[in-house]
mmCIF file of N, CA and C in Angstrom:
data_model
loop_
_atom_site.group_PDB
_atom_site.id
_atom_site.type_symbol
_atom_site.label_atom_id
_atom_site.label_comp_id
_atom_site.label_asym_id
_atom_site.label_seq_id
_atom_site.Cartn_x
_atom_site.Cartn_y
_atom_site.Cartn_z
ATOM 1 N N UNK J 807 161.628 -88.885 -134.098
ATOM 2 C CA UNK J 807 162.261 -87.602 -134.307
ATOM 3 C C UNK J 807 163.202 -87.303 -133.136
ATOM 4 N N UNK J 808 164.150 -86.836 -133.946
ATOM 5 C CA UNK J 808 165.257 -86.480 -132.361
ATOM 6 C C UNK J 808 164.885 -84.937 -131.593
ATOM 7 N N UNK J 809 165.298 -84.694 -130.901
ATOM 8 C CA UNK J 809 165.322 -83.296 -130.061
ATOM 9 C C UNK J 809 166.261 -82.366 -130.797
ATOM 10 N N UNK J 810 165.995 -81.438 -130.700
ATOM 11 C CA UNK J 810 167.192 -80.123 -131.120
ATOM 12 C C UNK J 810 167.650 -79.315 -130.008
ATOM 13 N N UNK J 811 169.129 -79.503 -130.055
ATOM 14 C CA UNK J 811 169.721 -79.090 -128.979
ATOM 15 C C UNK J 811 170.316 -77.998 -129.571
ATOM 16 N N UNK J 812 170.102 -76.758 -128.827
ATOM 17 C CA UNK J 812 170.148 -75.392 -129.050
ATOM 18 C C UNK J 812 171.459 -74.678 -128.056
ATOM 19 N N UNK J 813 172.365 -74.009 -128.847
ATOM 20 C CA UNK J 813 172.847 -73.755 -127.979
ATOM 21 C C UNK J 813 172.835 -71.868 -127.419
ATOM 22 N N UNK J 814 173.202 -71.434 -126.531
ATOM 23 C CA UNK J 814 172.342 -70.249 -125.958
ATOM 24 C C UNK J 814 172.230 -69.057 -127.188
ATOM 25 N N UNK J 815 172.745 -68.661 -127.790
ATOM 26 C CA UNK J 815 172.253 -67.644 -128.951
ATOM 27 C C UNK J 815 171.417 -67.868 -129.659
ATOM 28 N N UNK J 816 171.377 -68.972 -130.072
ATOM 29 C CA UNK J 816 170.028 -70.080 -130.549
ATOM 30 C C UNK J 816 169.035 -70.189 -130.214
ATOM 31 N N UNK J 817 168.721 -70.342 -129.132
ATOM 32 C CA UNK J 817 167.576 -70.132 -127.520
ATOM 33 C C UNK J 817 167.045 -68.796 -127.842
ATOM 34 N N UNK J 818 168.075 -67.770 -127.746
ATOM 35 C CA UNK J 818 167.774 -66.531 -127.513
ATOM 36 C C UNK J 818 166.935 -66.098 -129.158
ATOM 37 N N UNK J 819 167.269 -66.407 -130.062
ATOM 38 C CA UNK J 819 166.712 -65.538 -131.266
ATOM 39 C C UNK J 819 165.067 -66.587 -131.299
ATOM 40 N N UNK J 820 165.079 -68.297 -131.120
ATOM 41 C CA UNK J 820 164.125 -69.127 -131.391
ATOM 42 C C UNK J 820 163.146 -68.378 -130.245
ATOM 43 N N UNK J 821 163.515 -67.772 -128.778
ATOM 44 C CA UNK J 821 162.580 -67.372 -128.014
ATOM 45 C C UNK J 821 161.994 -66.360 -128.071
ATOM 46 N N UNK J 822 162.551 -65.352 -129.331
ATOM 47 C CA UNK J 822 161.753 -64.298 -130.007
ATOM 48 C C UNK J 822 160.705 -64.538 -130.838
ATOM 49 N N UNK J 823 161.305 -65.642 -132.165
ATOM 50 C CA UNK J 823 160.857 -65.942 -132.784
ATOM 51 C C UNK J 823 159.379 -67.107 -132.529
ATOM 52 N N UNK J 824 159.658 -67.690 -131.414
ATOM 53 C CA UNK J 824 158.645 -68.755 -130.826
ATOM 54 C C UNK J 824 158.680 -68.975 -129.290
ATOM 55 N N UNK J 825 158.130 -67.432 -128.872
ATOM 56 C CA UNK J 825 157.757 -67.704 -127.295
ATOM 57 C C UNK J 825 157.424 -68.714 -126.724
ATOM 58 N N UNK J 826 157.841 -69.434 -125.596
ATOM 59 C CA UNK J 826 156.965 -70.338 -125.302
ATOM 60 C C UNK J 826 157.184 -70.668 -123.451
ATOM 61 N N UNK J 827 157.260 -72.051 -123.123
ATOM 62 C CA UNK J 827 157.420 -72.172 -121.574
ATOM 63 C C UNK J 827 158.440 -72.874 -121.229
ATOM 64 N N UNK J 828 159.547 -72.345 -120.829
ATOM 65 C CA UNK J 828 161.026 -72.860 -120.108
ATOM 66 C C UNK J 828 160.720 -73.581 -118.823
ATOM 67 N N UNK J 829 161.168 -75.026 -118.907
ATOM 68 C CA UNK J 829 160.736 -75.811 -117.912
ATOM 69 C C UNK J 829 162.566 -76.122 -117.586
ATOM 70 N N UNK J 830 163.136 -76.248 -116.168
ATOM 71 C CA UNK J 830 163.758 -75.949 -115.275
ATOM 72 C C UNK J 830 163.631 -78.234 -114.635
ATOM 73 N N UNK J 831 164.210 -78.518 -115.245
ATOM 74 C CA UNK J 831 163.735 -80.453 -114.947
ATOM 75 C C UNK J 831 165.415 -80.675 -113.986
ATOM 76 N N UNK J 832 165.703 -79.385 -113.261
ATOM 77 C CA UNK J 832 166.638 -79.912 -112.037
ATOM 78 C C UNK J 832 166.236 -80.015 -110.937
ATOM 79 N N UNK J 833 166.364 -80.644 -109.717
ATOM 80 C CA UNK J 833 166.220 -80.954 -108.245
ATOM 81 C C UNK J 833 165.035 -79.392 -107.912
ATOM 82 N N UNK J 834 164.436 -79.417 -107.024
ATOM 83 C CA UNK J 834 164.015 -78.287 -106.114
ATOM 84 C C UNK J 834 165.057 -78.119 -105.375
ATOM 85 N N UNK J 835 166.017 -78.299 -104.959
ATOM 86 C CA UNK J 835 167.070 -77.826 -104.680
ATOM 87 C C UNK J 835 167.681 -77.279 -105.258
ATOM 88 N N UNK J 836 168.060 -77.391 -106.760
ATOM 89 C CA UNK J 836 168.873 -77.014 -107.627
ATOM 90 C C UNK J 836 168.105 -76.075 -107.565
ATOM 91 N N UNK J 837 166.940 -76.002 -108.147
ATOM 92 C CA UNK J 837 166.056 -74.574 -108.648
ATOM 93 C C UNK J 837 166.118 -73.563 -107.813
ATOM 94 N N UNK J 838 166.305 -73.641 -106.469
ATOM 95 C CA UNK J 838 166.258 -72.585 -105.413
ATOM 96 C C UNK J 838 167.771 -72.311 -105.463
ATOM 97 N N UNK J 839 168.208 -72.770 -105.506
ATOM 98 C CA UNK J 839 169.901 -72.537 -106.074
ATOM 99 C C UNK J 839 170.019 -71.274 -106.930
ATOM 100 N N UNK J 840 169.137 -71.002 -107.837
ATOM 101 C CA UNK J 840 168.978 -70.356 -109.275
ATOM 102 C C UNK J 840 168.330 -70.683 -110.049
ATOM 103 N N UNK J 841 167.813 -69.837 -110.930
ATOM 104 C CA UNK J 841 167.143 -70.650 -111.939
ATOM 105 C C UNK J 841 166.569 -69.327 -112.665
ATOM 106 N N UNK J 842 166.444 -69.683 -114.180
ATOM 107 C CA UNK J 842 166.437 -68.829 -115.238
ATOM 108 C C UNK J 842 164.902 -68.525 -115.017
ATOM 109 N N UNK J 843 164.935 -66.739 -115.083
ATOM 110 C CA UNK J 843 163.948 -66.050 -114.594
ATOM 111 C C UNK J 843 162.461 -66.022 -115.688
ATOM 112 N N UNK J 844 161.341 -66.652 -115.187
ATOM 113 C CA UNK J 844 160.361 -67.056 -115.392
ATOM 114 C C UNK J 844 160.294 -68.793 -115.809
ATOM 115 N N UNK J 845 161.215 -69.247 -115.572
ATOM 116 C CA UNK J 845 161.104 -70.641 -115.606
ATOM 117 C C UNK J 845 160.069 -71.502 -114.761
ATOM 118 N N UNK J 846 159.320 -72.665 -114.981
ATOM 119 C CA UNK J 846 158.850 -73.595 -114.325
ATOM 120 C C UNK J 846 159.883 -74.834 -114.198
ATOM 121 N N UNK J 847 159.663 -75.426 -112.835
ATOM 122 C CA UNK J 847 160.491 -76.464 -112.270
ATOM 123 C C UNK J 847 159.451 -77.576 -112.230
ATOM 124 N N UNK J 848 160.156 -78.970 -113.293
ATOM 125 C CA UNK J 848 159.240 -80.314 -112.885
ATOM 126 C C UNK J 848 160.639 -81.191 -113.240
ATOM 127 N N UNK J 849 160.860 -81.453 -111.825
ATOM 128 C CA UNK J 849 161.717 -82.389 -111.660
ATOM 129 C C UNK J 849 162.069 -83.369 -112.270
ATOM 130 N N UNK J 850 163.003 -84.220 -112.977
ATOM 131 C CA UNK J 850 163.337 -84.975 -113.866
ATOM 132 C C UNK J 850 163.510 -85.998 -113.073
ATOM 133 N N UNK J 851 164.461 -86.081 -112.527
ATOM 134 C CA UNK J 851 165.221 -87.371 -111.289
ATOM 135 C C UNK J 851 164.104 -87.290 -110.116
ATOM 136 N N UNK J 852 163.271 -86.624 -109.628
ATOM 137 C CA UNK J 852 162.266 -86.576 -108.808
ATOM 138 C C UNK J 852 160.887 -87.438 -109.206
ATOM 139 N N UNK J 853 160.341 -87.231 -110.408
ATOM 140 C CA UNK J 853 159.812 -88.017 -111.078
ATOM 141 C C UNK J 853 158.593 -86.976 -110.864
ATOM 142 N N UNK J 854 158.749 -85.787 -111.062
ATOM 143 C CA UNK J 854 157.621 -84.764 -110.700
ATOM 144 C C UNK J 854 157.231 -85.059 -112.928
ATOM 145 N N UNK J 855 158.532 -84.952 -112.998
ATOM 146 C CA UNK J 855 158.644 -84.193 -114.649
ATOM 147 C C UNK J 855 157.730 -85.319 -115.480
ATOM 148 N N UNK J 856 157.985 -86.606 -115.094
ATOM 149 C CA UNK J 856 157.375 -88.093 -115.582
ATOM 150 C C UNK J 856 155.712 -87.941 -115.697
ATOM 151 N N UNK J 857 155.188 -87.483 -114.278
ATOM 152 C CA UNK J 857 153.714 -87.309 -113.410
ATOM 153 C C UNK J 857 153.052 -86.222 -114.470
ATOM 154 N N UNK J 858 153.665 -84.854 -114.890
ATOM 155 C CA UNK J 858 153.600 -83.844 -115.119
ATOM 156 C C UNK J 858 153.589 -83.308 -116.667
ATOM 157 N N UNK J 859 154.231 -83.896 -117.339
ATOM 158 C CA UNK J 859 154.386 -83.607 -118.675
ATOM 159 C C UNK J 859 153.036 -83.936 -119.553
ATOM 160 N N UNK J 860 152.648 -84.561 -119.211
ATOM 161 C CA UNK J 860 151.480 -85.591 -120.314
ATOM 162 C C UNK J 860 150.444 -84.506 -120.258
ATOM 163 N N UNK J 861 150.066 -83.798 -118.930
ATOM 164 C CA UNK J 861 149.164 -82.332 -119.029
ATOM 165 C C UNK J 861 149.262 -81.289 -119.641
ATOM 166 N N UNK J 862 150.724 -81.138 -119.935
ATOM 167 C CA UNK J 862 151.176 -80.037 -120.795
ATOM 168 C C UNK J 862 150.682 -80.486 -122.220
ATOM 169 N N UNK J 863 150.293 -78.710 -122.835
ATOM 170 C CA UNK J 863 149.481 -78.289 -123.881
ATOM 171 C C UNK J 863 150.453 -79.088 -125.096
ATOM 172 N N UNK J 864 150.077 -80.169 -125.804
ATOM 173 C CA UNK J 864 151.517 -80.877 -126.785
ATOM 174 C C UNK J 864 151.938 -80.062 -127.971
ATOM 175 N N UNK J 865 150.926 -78.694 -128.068
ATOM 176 C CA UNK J 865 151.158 -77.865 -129.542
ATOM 177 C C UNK J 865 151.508 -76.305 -129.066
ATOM 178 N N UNK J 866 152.012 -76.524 -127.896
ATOM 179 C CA UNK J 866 152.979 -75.237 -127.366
ATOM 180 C C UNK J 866 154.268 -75.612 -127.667
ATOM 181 N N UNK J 867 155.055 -74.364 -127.410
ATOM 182 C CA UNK J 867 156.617 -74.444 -127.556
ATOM 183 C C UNK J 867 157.536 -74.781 -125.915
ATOM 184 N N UNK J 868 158.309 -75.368 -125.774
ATOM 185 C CA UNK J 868 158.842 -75.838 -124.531
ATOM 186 C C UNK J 868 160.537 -75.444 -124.748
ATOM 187 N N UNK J 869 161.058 -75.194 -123.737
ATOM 188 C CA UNK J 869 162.387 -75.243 -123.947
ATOM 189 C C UNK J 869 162.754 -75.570 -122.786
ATOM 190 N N UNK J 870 163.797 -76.422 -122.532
ATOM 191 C CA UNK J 870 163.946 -77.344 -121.311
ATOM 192 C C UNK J 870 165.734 -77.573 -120.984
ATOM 193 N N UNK J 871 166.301 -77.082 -119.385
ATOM 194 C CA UNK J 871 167.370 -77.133 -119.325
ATOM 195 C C UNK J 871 167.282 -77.603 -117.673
ATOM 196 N N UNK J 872 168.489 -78.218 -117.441
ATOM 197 C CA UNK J 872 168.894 -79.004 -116.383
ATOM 198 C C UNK J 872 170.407 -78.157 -115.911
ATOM 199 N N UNK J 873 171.146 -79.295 -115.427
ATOM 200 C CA UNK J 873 172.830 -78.803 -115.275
ATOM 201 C C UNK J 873 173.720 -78.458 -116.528
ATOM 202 N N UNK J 874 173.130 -79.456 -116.696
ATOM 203 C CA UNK J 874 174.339 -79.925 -118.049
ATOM 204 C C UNK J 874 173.684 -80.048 -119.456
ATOM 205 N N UNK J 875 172.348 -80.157 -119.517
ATOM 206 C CA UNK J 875 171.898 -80.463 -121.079
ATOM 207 C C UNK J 875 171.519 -82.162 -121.035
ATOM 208 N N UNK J 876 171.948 -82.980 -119.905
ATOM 209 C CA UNK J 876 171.605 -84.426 -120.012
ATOM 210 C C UNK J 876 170.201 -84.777 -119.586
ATOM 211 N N UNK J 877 169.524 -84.035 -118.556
ATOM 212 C CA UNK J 877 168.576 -84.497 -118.329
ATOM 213 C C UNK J 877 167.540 -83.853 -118.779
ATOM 214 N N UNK J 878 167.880 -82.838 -119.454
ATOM 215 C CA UNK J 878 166.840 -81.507 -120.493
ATOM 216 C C UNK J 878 166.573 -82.556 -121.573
ATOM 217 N N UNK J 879 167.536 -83.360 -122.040
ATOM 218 C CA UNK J 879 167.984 -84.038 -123.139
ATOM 219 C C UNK J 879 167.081 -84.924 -123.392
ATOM 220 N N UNK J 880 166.976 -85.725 -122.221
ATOM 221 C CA UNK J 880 166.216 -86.957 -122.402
ATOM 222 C C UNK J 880 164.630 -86.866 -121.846
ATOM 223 N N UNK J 881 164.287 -85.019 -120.751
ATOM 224 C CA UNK J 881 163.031 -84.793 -120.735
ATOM 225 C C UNK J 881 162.499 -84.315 -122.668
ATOM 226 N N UNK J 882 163.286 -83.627 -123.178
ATOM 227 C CA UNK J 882 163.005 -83.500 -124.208
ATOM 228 C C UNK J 882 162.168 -84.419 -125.236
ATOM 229 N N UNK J 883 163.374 -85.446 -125.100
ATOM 230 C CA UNK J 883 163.163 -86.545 -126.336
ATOM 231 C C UNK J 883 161.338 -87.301 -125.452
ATOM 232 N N UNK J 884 161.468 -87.356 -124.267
ATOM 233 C CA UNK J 884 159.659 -88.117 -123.411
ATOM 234 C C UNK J 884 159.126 -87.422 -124.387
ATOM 235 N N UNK J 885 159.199 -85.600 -124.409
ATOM 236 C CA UNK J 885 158.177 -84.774 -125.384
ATOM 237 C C UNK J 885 157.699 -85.086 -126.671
ATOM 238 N N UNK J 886 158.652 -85.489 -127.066
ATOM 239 C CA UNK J 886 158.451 -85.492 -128.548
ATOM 240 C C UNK J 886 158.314 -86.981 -128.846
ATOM 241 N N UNK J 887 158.691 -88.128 -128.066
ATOM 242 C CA UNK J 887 158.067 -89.354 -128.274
ATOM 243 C C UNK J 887 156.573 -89.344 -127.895
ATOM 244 N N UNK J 888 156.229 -88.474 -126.931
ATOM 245 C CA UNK J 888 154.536 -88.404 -126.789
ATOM 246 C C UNK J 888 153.776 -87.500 -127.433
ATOM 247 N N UNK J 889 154.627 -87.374 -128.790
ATOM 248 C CA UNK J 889 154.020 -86.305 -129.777
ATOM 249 C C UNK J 889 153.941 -84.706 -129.395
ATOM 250 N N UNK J 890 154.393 -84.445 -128.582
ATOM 251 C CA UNK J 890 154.756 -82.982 -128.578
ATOM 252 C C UNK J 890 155.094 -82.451 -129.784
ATOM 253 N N UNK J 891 154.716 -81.565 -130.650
ATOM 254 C CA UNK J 891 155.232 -80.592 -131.519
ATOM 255 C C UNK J 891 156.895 -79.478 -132.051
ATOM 256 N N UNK J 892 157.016 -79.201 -130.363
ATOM 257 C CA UNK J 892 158.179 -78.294 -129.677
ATOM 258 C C UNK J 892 158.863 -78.306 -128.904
ATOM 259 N N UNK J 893 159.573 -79.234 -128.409
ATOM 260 C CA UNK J 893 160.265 -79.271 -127.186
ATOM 261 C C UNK J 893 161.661 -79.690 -127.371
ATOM 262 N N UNK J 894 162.353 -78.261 -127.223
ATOM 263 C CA UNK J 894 163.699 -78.187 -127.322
ATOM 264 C C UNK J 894 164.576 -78.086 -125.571
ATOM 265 N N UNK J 895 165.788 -78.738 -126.157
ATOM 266 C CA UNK J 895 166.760 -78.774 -125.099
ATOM 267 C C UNK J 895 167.870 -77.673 -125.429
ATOM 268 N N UNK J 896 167.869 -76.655 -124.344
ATOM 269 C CA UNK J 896 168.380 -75.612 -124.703
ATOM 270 C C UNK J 896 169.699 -75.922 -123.427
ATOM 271 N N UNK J 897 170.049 -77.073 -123.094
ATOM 272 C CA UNK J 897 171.744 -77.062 -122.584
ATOM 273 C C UNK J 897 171.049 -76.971 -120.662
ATOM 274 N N UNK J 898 172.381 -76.438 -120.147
ATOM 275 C CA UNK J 898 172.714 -76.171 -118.514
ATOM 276 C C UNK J 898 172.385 -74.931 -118.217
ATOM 277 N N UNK J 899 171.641 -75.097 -117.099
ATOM 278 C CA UNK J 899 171.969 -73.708 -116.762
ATOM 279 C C UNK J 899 173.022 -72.435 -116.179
ATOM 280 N N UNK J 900 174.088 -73.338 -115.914
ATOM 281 C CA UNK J 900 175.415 -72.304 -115.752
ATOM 282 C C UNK J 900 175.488 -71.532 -117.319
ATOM 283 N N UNK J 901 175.634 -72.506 -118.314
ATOM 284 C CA UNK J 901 175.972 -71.988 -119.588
ATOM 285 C C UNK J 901 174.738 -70.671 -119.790
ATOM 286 N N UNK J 902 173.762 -70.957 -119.427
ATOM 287 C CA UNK J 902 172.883 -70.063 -119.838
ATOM 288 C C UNK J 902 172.773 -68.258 -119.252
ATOM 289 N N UNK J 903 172.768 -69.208 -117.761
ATOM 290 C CA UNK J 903 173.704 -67.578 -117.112
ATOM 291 C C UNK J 903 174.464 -67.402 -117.754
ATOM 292 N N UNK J 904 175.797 -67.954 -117.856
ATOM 293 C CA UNK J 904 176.942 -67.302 -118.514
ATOM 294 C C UNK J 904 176.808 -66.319 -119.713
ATOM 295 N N UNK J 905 175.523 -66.683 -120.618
ATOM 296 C CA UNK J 905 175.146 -66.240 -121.879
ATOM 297 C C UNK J 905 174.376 -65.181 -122.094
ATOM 298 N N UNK J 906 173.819 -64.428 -119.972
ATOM 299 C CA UNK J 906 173.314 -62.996 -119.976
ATOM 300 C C UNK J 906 171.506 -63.710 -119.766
ATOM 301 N N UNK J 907 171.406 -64.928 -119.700
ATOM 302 C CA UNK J 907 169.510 -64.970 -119.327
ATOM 303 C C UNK J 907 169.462 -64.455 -117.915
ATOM 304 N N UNK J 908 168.705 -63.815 -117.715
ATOM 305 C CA UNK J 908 168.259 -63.344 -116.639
ATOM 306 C C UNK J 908 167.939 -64.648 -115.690
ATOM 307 N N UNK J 909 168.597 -64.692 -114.513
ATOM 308 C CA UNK J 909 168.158 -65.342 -113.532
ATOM 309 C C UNK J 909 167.299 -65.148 -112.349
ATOM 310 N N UNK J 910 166.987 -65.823 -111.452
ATOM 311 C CA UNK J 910 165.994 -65.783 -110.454
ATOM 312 C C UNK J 910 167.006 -66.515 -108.842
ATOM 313 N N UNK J 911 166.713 -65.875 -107.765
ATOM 314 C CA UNK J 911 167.412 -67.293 -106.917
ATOM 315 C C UNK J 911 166.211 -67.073 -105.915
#
């Protein structure tokens, strides 16, 4: 199954419709940079996100963003090849600021 890549108005009505946990898979650097407010950070390129995912609940909802949507992309698709249920790639997080989510720095 592929991932569904959402783009931010999309995010916004699916996160009404199916609350769930926004995971943040950029640098700890990046994240202290900013980062969309109540998000969790498990590093993608760090290899926190690799260590970390397999604990997560597989029949919750996930929504997962990086810079750009590339590395949300491919934490996504780990999800759902290890049978995850929900785990969408909802893009970058500039775009997402841009789109009014509340941020954190």
């Amino acid at each position: 199954m592929n991932v569904i890549r959402l783009a931010p108005g999309e995010f916004r009505e699916k996160l009404i419709e199916a609350p769930g946990t926004i995971l943040d898979v950029r640098t700890p650097a990046e994240y202290e940079g900013g980062h969309l407010e109540g998000s969790t950070n498990l590093d993608f390129l760090g290899g926190v996100f690799g260590q970390e995912f397999e604990n997560l609940d597989k029949n919750q909802t996930y929504y997962l963003y990086c810079g750009s949507g590339n590395r949300s992309g491919k934490s996504a698709q780990l999800m759902v090849d290890a049978g995850f249920t929900a785990a969408y790639n909802v893009g970058g997080f500039q775009e997402l600021a841009s789109a009014g989510f509340p941020v954190d720095y």
